Tab-separated table of C-alpha atoms and ligand atoms in Angstrom:
chain	number	residue	atom	x	y	z
A	1	MET	CA	41.047	-68.533	-14.404
A	2	ILE	CA	38.527	-65.546	-14.071
A	3	LYS	CA	38.651	-64.335	-10.576
A	4	VAL	CA	35.258	-63.831	-8.892
A	5	ASP	CA	35.212	-61.487	-5.688
A	6	ILE	CA	31.951	-61.598	-3.491
A	7	SER	CA	33.477	-59.621	-0.830
A	8	ASN	CA	30.794	-56.656	-1.720
A	9	VAL	CA	27.815	-59.018	-1.123
A	10	TRP	CA	28.120	-59.475	2.491
A	11	GLY	CA	25.676	-57.662	4.543
A	12	LEU	CA	22.220	-58.956	2.550
A	13	LEU	CA	24.053	-62.324	2.288
A	14	ALA	CA	26.239	-64.296	4.942
A	15	LEU	CA	28.681	-67.006	4.569
A	16	PRO	CA	26.068	-69.717	6.014
A	17	ASP	CA	23.659	-68.924	3.069
A	18	LEU	CA	26.460	-69.400	0.550
A	19	LEU	CA	27.771	-72.883	2.414
A	20	ALA	CA	24.056	-73.798	2.334
A	21	ALA	CA	23.716	-73.580	-1.349
A	22	GLU	CA	26.735	-76.063	-1.872
A	23	LYS	CA	24.623	-78.835	-2.620
A	24	GLU	CA	22.165	-77.122	-4.792
A	25	VAL	CA	24.931	-75.842	-6.703
A	26	SER	CA	26.628	-79.156	-7.166
A	27	ALA	CA	23.624	-80.903	-8.162
A	28	ALA	CA	22.893	-78.003	-10.840
A	29	HIS	CA	26.506	-78.428	-12.230
A	30	ASN	CA	25.831	-82.346	-12.385
A	31	THR	CA	22.902	-81.981	-13.949
A	32	VAL	CA	24.501	-79.925	-16.976
A	33	MET	CA	27.164	-82.010	-16.995
A	34	ASP	CA	25.629	-85.434	-17.254
A	35	GLY	CA	22.683	-84.266	-18.959
A	36	SER	CA	20.079	-85.269	-16.659
A	37	GLY	CA	18.220	-82.009	-16.683
A	38	GLU	CA	15.236	-80.543	-19.055
A	39	GLY	CA	16.398	-79.170	-22.153
A	40	ASN	CA	19.423	-81.981	-22.060
A	41	ASP	CA	18.800	-82.420	-25.905
A	42	PHE	CA	20.428	-78.927	-26.322
A	43	LEU	CA	23.727	-79.592	-24.494
A	44	GLY	CA	25.744	-79.808	-27.599
A	45	TRP	CA	27.620	-76.503	-26.479
A	46	LEU	CA	29.551	-78.403	-23.908
A	47	ASN	CA	31.528	-80.605	-26.859
A	48	LEU	CA	32.326	-77.407	-28.996
A	49	PRO	CA	35.606	-76.324	-27.240
A	50	THR	CA	38.703	-78.360	-28.547
A	51	ARG	CA	42.390	-77.970	-28.454
A	52	GLU	CA	42.524	-79.855	-31.925
A	53	THR	CA	42.188	-78.041	-35.269
A	54	THR	CA	39.020	-79.787	-36.759
A	55	GLN	CA	38.272	-80.287	-40.233
A	56	GLU	CA	35.306	-77.699	-39.877
A	57	MET	CA	37.493	-75.029	-38.233
A	58	ARG	CA	39.903	-75.484	-41.150
A	59	ARG	CA	37.254	-75.002	-43.430
A	60	ILE	CA	36.538	-71.901	-41.517
A	61	MET	CA	39.723	-70.819	-41.763
A	62	ASP	CA	40.175	-71.238	-45.239
A	63	ALA	CA	36.550	-69.283	-46.206
A	64	ALA	CA	37.749	-66.603	-44.055
A	65	LYS	CA	41.166	-66.515	-45.829
A	66	ALA	CA	39.526	-66.426	-49.277
A	67	ILE	CA	36.807	-63.700	-47.906
A	68	ARG	CA	39.595	-61.279	-46.741
A	69	GLU	CA	41.556	-61.596	-49.923
A	70	SER	CA	38.691	-61.115	-52.196
A	71	SER	CA	36.818	-58.455	-50.004
A	72	GLU	CA	36.727	-55.064	-48.886
A	73	ALA	CA	33.598	-55.551	-46.644
A	74	PHE	CA	31.964	-58.897	-45.279
A	75	VAL	CA	28.412	-58.641	-44.169
A	76	VAL	CA	27.296	-60.904	-41.304
A	77	VAL	CA	23.469	-61.780	-41.497
A	78	GLY	CA	21.698	-63.061	-38.575
A	79	ILE	CA	19.926	-61.859	-35.245
A	80	GLY	CA	19.584	-62.921	-31.752
A	81	GLY	CA	22.203	-65.866	-31.167
A	82	SER	CA	22.881	-66.047	-34.848
A	83	TYR	CA	24.428	-62.486	-34.412
A	84	LEU	CA	25.302	-61.312	-30.919
A	85	GLY	CA	28.458	-63.666	-30.156
A	86	PRO	CA	30.220	-62.634	-33.232
A	87	ARG	CA	29.670	-59.041	-32.996
A	88	ALA	CA	30.551	-59.272	-28.908
A	89	ALA	CA	33.903	-60.892	-30.089
A	90	ILE	CA	34.960	-58.596	-32.746
A	91	GLU	CA	34.101	-55.450	-30.578
A	92	LEU	CA	35.956	-56.675	-27.467
A	93	MET	CA	39.107	-57.772	-29.224
A	94	GLU	CA	39.235	-54.503	-31.598
A	95	GLY	CA	37.050	-51.745	-29.960
A	96	PRO	CA	33.845	-50.400	-31.066
A	97	ASN	CA	35.327	-48.689	-33.781
A	98	TYR	CA	37.127	-51.720	-35.185
A	99	ASN	CA	35.877	-50.828	-38.803
A	100	LEU	CA	37.882	-47.211	-38.952
A	101	LYS	CA	40.787	-49.617	-39.270
A	102	ARG	CA	39.545	-51.555	-41.906
A	103	GLY	CA	38.423	-51.264	-45.791
A	104	THR	CA	40.770	-53.011	-47.991
A	105	LYS	CA	41.095	-56.476	-49.399
A	106	GLY	CA	43.116	-58.597	-46.752
A	107	ASN	CA	41.650	-56.386	-44.080
A	108	PRO	CA	37.629	-55.999	-44.954
A	109	ARG	CA	35.301	-53.869	-42.867
A	110	ILE	CA	32.701	-56.409	-41.051
A	111	PHE	CA	29.042	-55.136	-41.112
A	112	PHE	CA	25.956	-56.579	-39.387
A	113	ALA	CA	22.697	-57.053	-40.856
A	114	GLY	CA	19.540	-58.575	-40.617
A	115	ASN	CA	18.997	-57.614	-36.855
A	116	ASN	CA	16.598	-55.160	-37.364
A	117	LEU	CA	13.830	-53.813	-39.508
A	118	SER	CA	15.079	-50.312	-40.029
A	119	THR	CA	15.004	-48.916	-43.574
A	120	ARG	CA	17.639	-46.319	-42.437
A	121	ALA	CA	20.144	-48.957	-41.158
A	122	TRP	CA	19.484	-50.913	-44.563
A	123	ASN	CA	20.181	-47.755	-46.866
A	124	ASP	CA	23.269	-46.773	-44.641
A	125	LEU	CA	24.350	-50.431	-45.452
A	126	VAL	CA	23.900	-50.218	-49.106
A	127	GLU	CA	26.019	-46.905	-49.015
A	128	GLN	CA	28.792	-48.596	-47.360
A	129	LEU	CA	28.849	-51.326	-49.821
A	130	GLU	CA	28.557	-49.097	-52.944
A	131	GLY	CA	31.680	-49.778	-55.245
A	132	LYS	CA	32.878	-52.286	-52.723
A	133	ASP	CA	33.833	-55.751	-53.440
A	134	PHE	CA	32.101	-57.813	-50.744
A	135	SER	CA	31.170	-61.249	-49.183
A	136	VAL	CA	28.474	-62.357	-46.895
A	137	ALA	CA	27.733	-65.023	-44.403
A	138	PHE	CA	24.097	-65.645	-44.046
A	139	ILE	CA	23.303	-67.163	-40.482
A	140	SER	CA	19.956	-68.523	-39.098
A	141	LYS	CA	19.709	-71.724	-37.174
A	142	SER	CA	15.859	-72.103	-38.351
A	143	GLY	CA	16.832	-70.476	-41.605
A	144	THR	CA	13.008	-68.729	-41.763
A	145	THR	CA	13.750	-65.926	-39.391
A	146	THR	CA	12.085	-62.909	-40.997
A	147	GLU	CA	14.787	-60.210	-40.335
A	148	PRO	CA	17.821	-61.904	-41.766
A	149	ALA	CA	15.587	-63.548	-44.373
A	150	ILE	CA	14.826	-59.970	-46.115
A	151	ALA	CA	18.385	-59.105	-45.719
A	152	THR	CA	19.253	-62.528	-47.241
A	153	ARG	CA	17.132	-61.794	-50.112
A	154	ALA	CA	18.159	-58.415	-50.706
A	155	LEU	CA	22.040	-58.973	-50.416
A	156	ARG	CA	22.038	-62.055	-52.404
A	157	TRP	CA	20.547	-59.901	-55.189
A	158	MET	CA	23.202	-57.173	-54.838
A	159	LEU	CA	25.848	-60.034	-55.378
A	160	GLU	CA	24.350	-61.498	-58.361
A	161	ARG	CA	24.154	-57.966	-59.926
A	162	LYS	CA	27.107	-57.344	-59.207
A	163	TYR	CA	29.274	-60.428	-59.989
A	164	GLY	CA	26.424	-62.419	-61.961
A	165	SER	CA	24.970	-65.354	-60.424
A	166	GLU	CA	28.091	-67.837	-60.908
A	167	VAL	CA	30.916	-65.676	-59.394
A	168	SER	CA	28.756	-64.693	-56.446
A	169	LYS	CA	28.156	-68.386	-55.120
A	170	SER	CA	32.103	-68.021	-54.203
A	171	ARG	CA	31.090	-64.925	-52.121
A	172	ILE	CA	28.272	-66.435	-50.203
A	173	PHE	CA	28.614	-68.824	-47.146
A	174	ALA	CA	25.700	-70.050	-45.342
A	175	ILE	CA	25.495	-71.118	-41.707
A	176	THR	CA	22.580	-73.045	-40.766
A	177	ASP	CA	20.862	-76.026	-39.503
A	178	PRO	CA	22.676	-79.578	-41.225
A	179	GLU	CA	19.257	-80.666	-42.660
A	180	LYS	CA	16.182	-78.319	-42.347
A	181	GLY	CA	15.074	-75.138	-42.981
A	182	ALA	CA	14.792	-72.573	-46.066
A	183	LEU	CA	18.433	-71.476	-45.718
A	184	ARG	CA	19.700	-75.004	-46.033
A	185	GLN	CA	17.751	-75.497	-49.116
A	186	MET	CA	18.656	-72.346	-50.807
A	187	ALA	CA	22.363	-73.135	-50.270
A	188	GLN	CA	21.943	-76.847	-51.392
A	189	GLU	CA	20.310	-75.457	-54.510
A	190	GLU	CA	22.407	-72.504	-55.471
A	191	GLY	CA	25.704	-74.332	-54.303
A	192	TRP	CA	27.034	-72.069	-51.444
A	193	GLU	CA	29.410	-73.212	-49.211
A	194	THR	CA	27.807	-73.940	-45.865
A	195	PHE	CA	28.645	-74.375	-42.376
A	196	THR	CA	26.615	-76.261	-39.769
A	197	ILE	CA	24.869	-75.333	-36.670
A	198	PRO	CA	24.636	-78.545	-34.589
A	199	GLN	CA	20.705	-79.413	-34.006
A	200	ASN	CA	21.840	-79.953	-30.332
A	201	VAL	CA	23.173	-76.269	-29.799
A	202	GLY	CA	20.464	-73.566	-29.247
A	203	GLY	CA	21.262	-70.093	-31.177
A	204	ARG	CA	22.548	-68.280	-27.923
A	205	PHE	CA	25.167	-71.105	-27.313
A	206	SER	CA	26.356	-71.228	-30.789
A	207	VAL	CA	29.211	-68.522	-30.697
A	208	LEU	CA	31.824	-71.566	-30.701
A	209	THR	CA	30.290	-73.145	-33.980
A	210	ALA	CA	30.738	-71.370	-37.642
A	211	VAL	CA	28.162	-68.644	-36.546
A	212	GLY	CA	31.110	-66.971	-34.282
A	213	LEU	CA	33.775	-68.591	-35.630
A	214	LEU	CA	33.726	-67.509	-39.512
A	215	PRO	CA	33.352	-63.569	-38.523
A	216	MET	CA	36.019	-63.852	-35.804
A	217	ALA	CA	38.577	-65.556	-38.379
A	218	VAL	CA	37.464	-62.674	-40.730
A	219	ALA	CA	38.194	-60.294	-38.201
A	220	GLY	CA	41.706	-61.653	-37.926
A	221	ILE	CA	40.965	-63.438	-34.404
A	222	ASP	CA	42.879	-66.740	-33.942
A	223	ILE	CA	40.218	-68.991	-33.733
A	224	GLU	CA	42.556	-72.027	-32.794
A	225	ALA	CA	43.762	-69.815	-29.705
A	226	VAL	CA	39.879	-69.102	-28.971
A	227	MET	CA	38.779	-72.745	-29.061
A	228	ALA	CA	41.854	-73.733	-26.943
A	229	GLY	CA	41.137	-71.301	-24.424
A	230	ALA	CA	37.773	-72.607	-24.172
A	231	ALA	CA	38.681	-75.992	-23.764
A	232	GLU	CA	40.988	-74.985	-20.999
A	233	ALA	CA	38.130	-73.228	-19.626
A	234	LYS	CA	35.918	-76.573	-19.842
A	235	GLN	CA	38.413	-78.421	-17.732
A	236	CYS	CA	39.406	-76.003	-15.126
A	237	TYR	CA	35.560	-74.733	-14.386
A	238	ASP	CA	34.753	-78.297	-13.865
A	239	LEU	CA	35.907	-77.947	-10.314
A	240	ARG	CA	33.168	-78.803	-7.859
A	241	SER	CA	33.739	-76.601	-5.152
A	242	PHE	CA	33.548	-72.977	-4.445
A	243	GLU	CA	36.747	-72.424	-5.521
A	244	ASN	CA	35.492	-72.752	-8.926
A	245	PRO	CA	34.542	-69.061	-10.163
A	246	VAL	CA	31.489	-70.208	-11.871
A	247	TRP	CA	30.037	-71.935	-8.985
A	248	LEU	CA	30.527	-68.438	-6.932
A	249	TYR	CA	28.822	-66.275	-9.763
A	250	ALA	CA	25.953	-68.491	-10.352
A	251	ALA	CA	25.004	-69.235	-6.539
A	252	ILE	CA	25.604	-65.674	-5.533
A	253	ARG	CA	23.007	-64.410	-8.028
A	254	ASN	CA	20.557	-66.828	-7.352
A	255	LEU	CA	21.025	-66.318	-3.271
A	256	LEU	CA	20.671	-62.258	-4.316
A	257	ASN	CA	17.612	-62.916	-6.306
A	258	ARG	CA	16.122	-64.915	-3.508
A	259	LYS	CA	16.447	-61.938	-1.081
A	260	GLY	CA	14.666	-59.720	-3.499
A	261	LYS	CA	17.351	-58.345	-6.095
A	262	GLU	CA	15.533	-58.946	-9.286
A	263	ILE	CA	17.672	-57.205	-11.458
A	264	GLU	CA	21.388	-57.843	-12.403
A	265	LEU	CA	23.273	-55.127	-13.841
A	266	LEU	CA	26.553	-56.045	-15.778
A	267	THR	CA	28.842	-53.344	-15.840
A	268	SER	CA	32.323	-52.657	-17.278
A	269	PHE	CA	34.577	-49.957	-17.545
A	270	GLU	CA	35.749	-50.841	-20.914
A	271	PRO	CA	33.802	-49.553	-23.776
A	272	ALA	CA	34.806	-52.586	-26.109
A	273	PHE	CA	32.701	-54.704	-23.336
A	274	LYS	CA	29.477	-53.085	-24.519
A	275	MET	CA	28.214	-55.995	-27.308
A	276	MET	CA	29.706	-58.770	-25.088
A	277	GLY	CA	27.078	-57.309	-22.603
A	278	GLY	CA	24.311	-57.722	-25.181
A	279	TRP	CA	25.561	-61.416	-25.730
A	280	TRP	CA	25.593	-61.951	-22.068
A	281	GLN	CA	22.107	-60.392	-21.675
A	282	GLN	CA	20.692	-62.806	-24.344
A	283	LEU	CA	22.373	-65.932	-22.825
A	284	PHE	CA	20.779	-65.396	-19.554
A	285	GLY	CA	17.590	-63.507	-20.222
A	286	GLU	CA	16.576	-66.188	-22.819
A	287	SER	CA	17.752	-68.988	-20.448
A	288	GLU	CA	16.008	-67.921	-17.538
A	289	GLY	CA	13.130	-65.605	-18.135
A	290	LYS	CA	10.475	-67.964	-18.158
A	291	ASP	CA	7.629	-69.808	-15.854
A	292	GLY	CA	7.235	-66.330	-14.170
A	293	MET	CA	10.900	-66.378	-13.175
A	294	GLY	CA	14.422	-65.117	-13.682
A	295	ILE	CA	16.801	-62.373	-12.990
A	296	PHE	CA	16.440	-59.547	-15.472
A	297	PRO	CA	19.504	-58.878	-17.016
A	298	VAL	CA	20.835	-55.376	-18.026
A	299	THR	CA	24.030	-53.792	-18.911
A	300	ALA	CA	25.742	-50.613	-18.672
A	301	GLU	CA	29.023	-49.108	-19.891
A	302	PHE	CA	31.248	-47.131	-17.018
A	303	THR	CA	31.934	-44.505	-16.745
A	304	ALA	CA	29.788	-43.195	-18.985
A	305	ASP	CA	26.397	-44.467	-17.479
A	306	LEU	CA	27.539	-43.176	-14.042
A	307	HIS	CA	26.697	-40.101	-15.435
A	308	SER	CA	23.158	-41.340	-16.550
A	309	LEU	CA	22.126	-44.369	-14.661
A	310	GLY	CA	24.427	-43.651	-11.806
A	311	GLN	CA	21.869	-41.879	-9.988
A	312	MET	CA	19.115	-44.606	-10.248
A	313	ILE	CA	21.741	-47.465	-9.376
A	314	GLN	CA	22.669	-45.289	-5.879
A	315	GLN	CA	19.334	-44.219	-4.695
A	316	GLY	CA	16.261	-45.649	-7.045
A	317	LYS	CA	14.349	-49.047	-6.149
A	318	ARG	CA	16.604	-51.264	-4.266
A	319	ASN	CA	15.944	-54.418	-6.478
A	320	LEU	CA	19.156	-54.713	-7.858
A	321	PHE	CA	22.803	-56.315	-7.687
A	322	GLU	CA	25.527	-55.613	-9.833
A	323	THR	CA	28.419	-57.651	-11.624
A	324	MET	CA	31.462	-55.872	-12.514
A	325	VAL	CA	33.702	-57.106	-15.219
A	326	ARG	CA	37.363	-55.697	-14.899
A	327	PHE	CA	40.284	-56.313	-17.391
A	328	ALA	CA	44.014	-56.086	-16.589
A	329	PRO	CA	45.355	-52.574	-17.954
A	330	ASP	CA	46.470	-52.132	-21.635
A	331	ALA	CA	50.182	-52.515	-22.417
A	332	ASN	CA	50.318	-49.044	-23.988
A	333	ALA	CA	49.889	-46.873	-20.965
A	334	VAL	CA	48.666	-43.186	-21.249
A	335	THR	CA	49.627	-40.464	-18.798
A	336	VAL	CA	47.852	-37.199	-18.026
A	337	GLY	CA	50.200	-34.386	-18.539
A	338	SER	CA	51.148	-31.229	-17.098
A	339	ASP	CA	49.893	-27.816	-18.076
A	340	TYR	CA	51.542	-24.878	-16.750
A	341	LYS	CA	48.433	-22.735	-16.336
A	342	ASN	CA	46.476	-25.395	-14.905
A	343	LEU	CA	43.223	-23.738	-15.744
A	344	ASP	CA	41.263	-26.996	-15.673
A	345	GLY	CA	42.907	-27.545	-12.027
A	346	LEU	CA	43.926	-31.290	-13.107
A	347	ASN	CA	47.826	-31.011	-12.381
A	348	TYR	CA	47.285	-33.029	-9.426
A	349	LEU	CA	47.000	-35.865	-11.463
A	350	GLU	CA	50.225	-35.225	-13.770
A	351	GLY	CA	52.192	-38.352	-14.620
A	352	LYS	CA	49.303	-40.371	-13.197
A	353	THR	CA	48.500	-43.012	-15.672
A	354	LEU	CA	44.672	-43.112	-16.948
A	355	ASP	CA	44.331	-46.721	-15.569
A	356	PHE	CA	45.370	-45.322	-12.064
A	357	VAL	CA	42.381	-42.845	-12.738
A	358	ASP	CA	39.998	-45.735	-13.901
A	359	GLU	CA	41.051	-47.763	-11.069
A	360	GLN	CA	39.941	-45.159	-8.428
A	361	ALA	CA	36.788	-44.707	-10.130
A	362	PHE	CA	36.181	-48.377	-10.200
A	363	ARG	CA	37.042	-48.477	-6.532
A	364	GLY	CA	34.943	-45.457	-5.509
A	365	THR	CA	31.819	-46.758	-7.469
A	366	VAL	CA	31.985	-50.061	-5.960
A	367	ALA	CA	31.932	-48.357	-2.467
A	368	ALA	CA	29.297	-46.320	-3.245
A	369	HIS	CA	27.229	-48.970	-4.665
A	370	VAL	CA	27.508	-51.008	-1.603
A	371	ASP	CA	26.900	-48.300	0.502
A	372	GLY	CA	23.662	-47.590	-1.391
A	373	GLY	CA	22.264	-51.323	-0.933
A	374	VAL	CA	23.849	-52.573	-3.957
A	375	PRO	CA	25.740	-55.846	-3.713
A	376	VAL	CA	28.500	-56.105	-6.071
A	377	ILE	CA	29.964	-59.092	-7.584
A	378	THR	CA	33.444	-58.406	-9.346
A	379	MET	CA	34.904	-60.435	-12.169
A	380	ASP	CA	38.417	-59.921	-12.968
A	381	VAL	CA	38.836	-61.503	-16.434
A	382	GLY	CA	42.926	-60.553	-16.241
A	383	GLN	CA	44.801	-59.574	-19.479
A	384	LEU	CA	42.638	-60.082	-22.984
A	385	ASN	CA	43.793	-62.397	-25.536
A	386	ASP	CA	42.033	-64.782	-28.107
A	387	ALA	CA	42.368	-67.525	-25.571
A	388	LYS	CA	40.707	-65.540	-22.770
A	389	LEU	CA	37.535	-64.736	-25.377
A	390	GLY	CA	37.043	-68.623	-25.722
A	391	GLU	CA	37.201	-68.701	-21.772
A	392	ILE	CA	34.908	-65.783	-21.236
A	393	PHE	CA	32.389	-67.386	-23.656
A	394	TYR	CA	32.526	-70.819	-21.960
A	395	PHE	CA	32.706	-69.158	-18.229
A	396	PHE	CA	29.268	-67.686	-18.738
A	397	GLU	CA	27.740	-70.497	-20.842
A	398	LEU	CA	28.471	-72.872	-17.926
A	399	ALA	CA	27.392	-70.317	-15.170
A	400	CYS	CA	23.985	-69.761	-17.051
A	401	GLY	CA	23.329	-73.333	-17.236
A	402	ILE	CA	24.277	-74.048	-13.570
A	403	SER	CA	22.196	-70.706	-12.721
A	404	ALA	CA	19.238	-71.690	-14.642
A	405	TYR	CA	18.719	-75.252	-13.134
A	406	MET	CA	19.284	-73.614	-9.498
A	407	LEU	CA	16.487	-71.068	-10.480
A	408	GLY	CA	14.305	-74.180	-11.348
A	409	VAL	CA	14.050	-73.456	-15.126
A	410	ASN	CA	14.847	-75.171	-18.344
A	411	PRO	CA	17.959	-73.267	-19.456
A	412	PHE	CA	17.725	-74.359	-23.202
A	413	ASN	CA	14.397	-73.328	-24.579
A	414	GLN	CA	12.817	-70.035	-25.375
A	415	PRO	CA	9.080	-70.623	-26.117
A	416	GLY	CA	8.257	-66.987	-25.310
A	417	VAL	CA	10.426	-65.564	-28.445
A	418	GLU	CA	7.978	-67.409	-30.740
A	419	PHE	CA	4.972	-65.258	-29.606
A	420	TYR	CA	5.834	-62.015	-31.305
A	421	LYS	CA	6.946	-63.652	-34.424
A	422	ARG	CA	3.715	-65.204	-34.559
A	423	ASN	CA	1.782	-62.145	-34.181
A	424	MET	CA	4.021	-60.286	-36.635
A	425	PHE	CA	3.280	-63.171	-39.253
A	426	GLN	CA	-0.538	-62.640	-38.819
A	427	LEU	CA	-0.072	-59.048	-39.436
A	428	LEU	CA	2.054	-59.791	-42.326
A	429	GLY	CA	-0.433	-62.229	-43.723
A	430	LYS	CA	2.165	-64.777	-43.906
A	431	PRO	CA	0.578	-67.971	-45.352
A	432	GLY	CA	-0.582	-70.542	-42.898
A	433	TYR	CA	-0.772	-67.808	-40.345
A	434	GLU	CA	-3.982	-66.313	-41.095
A	435	GLN	CA	-6.131	-64.266	-38.428
A	436	LYS	CA	-9.170	-66.351	-37.429
B	1	PA5	O1	18.236	-67.697	-29.272
B	1	PA5	C1	17.411	-67.995	-30.133
B	1	PA5	O2	16.846	-69.022	-30.375
B	1	PA5	C2	16.935	-66.908	-30.736
B	1	PA5	O3	17.787	-65.542	-30.246
B	1	PA5	C3	17.635	-66.870	-32.052
B	1	PA5	O4	19.026	-66.970	-32.299
B	1	PA5	C4	17.257	-66.043	-33.582
B	1	PA5	O5	15.711	-65.864	-33.199
B	1	PA5	C5	17.415	-66.237	-34.641
B	1	PA5	O6	17.264	-67.292	-35.048
B	1	PA5	P1	17.548	-68.163	-36.146
B	1	PA5	O7	19.139	-68.397	-35.964
B	1	PA5	O8	16.493	-69.256	-36.260
B	1	PA5	O9	17.721	-66.984	-37.307
């Protein structure tokens, strides 16, 4: 289990506050599990974790094998819930420089596209794909989102120009709604292999469908282990008491919010965690930010951001709390060496591991931030492996559902996301969206 330490929130909160919230957390947990709350038609994510290798997983693994064997590059097209999960998974497991270790058949580079409207980013991708054998996954639940739709059209043409329309079919995979949407229709008409995002699974809860699993499998992540980890998590985190770390996390963040802490800063001392922070940000932001409510989710990477945001965290407006995610040290320890001149004065660290220094930075940061009036929740994830990845995803998804119900909002809709899309369609002159 992921360990949640709340010893650094006392002061602003007291134990009786937590105990008084027990019934509320329990009710919110029941609402998620028995499907009695608003948005209950989007609870399909609860049924995704499995210890069995389903037929869909087998197809995903076969597709991933074919992609790896035939491609030096693989482009994952999608945005929001159709993008952040797989990128978070790959970066957490392999680090932000994962592509530097890749680029051959058997071990393709993995690029993400369709998540912006930047010409520079597009031109850069085209340059990266120049002369390379590549395959693509087009991911869109609705099948109509503008950013990925533009990238889909362009990449499809690139493939068809390179391989011809027949051969390129074997290099295109579509992940979308089982019935509706332009992407589903295109895939059917063109004969592309498709995977399904179940209708009862929302974008930000879709990482354990083919949305996350196909890119993970192409990256060489063991998706059976990921799903087994999630299944194990589903069982463990069903515990109905404050021994359940999900309960502690959901309860404390809501209690802190009620005491005026409006911002949650999710931090980690692990650069590879950065995109996981992005996934978490969407999960909680879209689930809770509605009806004039919500805890604003932001992320920071330590120690780098201690040298930028650190001042604000320490002495800025006292409206935030922090959740610090920790991992067990890497198996390959690194030691600070000795320098006979010692001009940098670092010999006092001679023989100490980088993990030791990191641990002191962590402890020093917690103490400083708590002193500065920032309550800190600590999450000890333990050893990172493929099963743990599945556990992390399920942990946050369940915590998010419980927390949003505690807040009194529907965790599973996102009416606000549509507003910018509608304005953009009007400005672009999309048929059906003309300005009145
Ligand atoms: O969570 C959401 O609904 C959004 O972030 C979507 O995932 C995002 O807009 C992409 O939508 P789609 O998968 O339909 O292209």
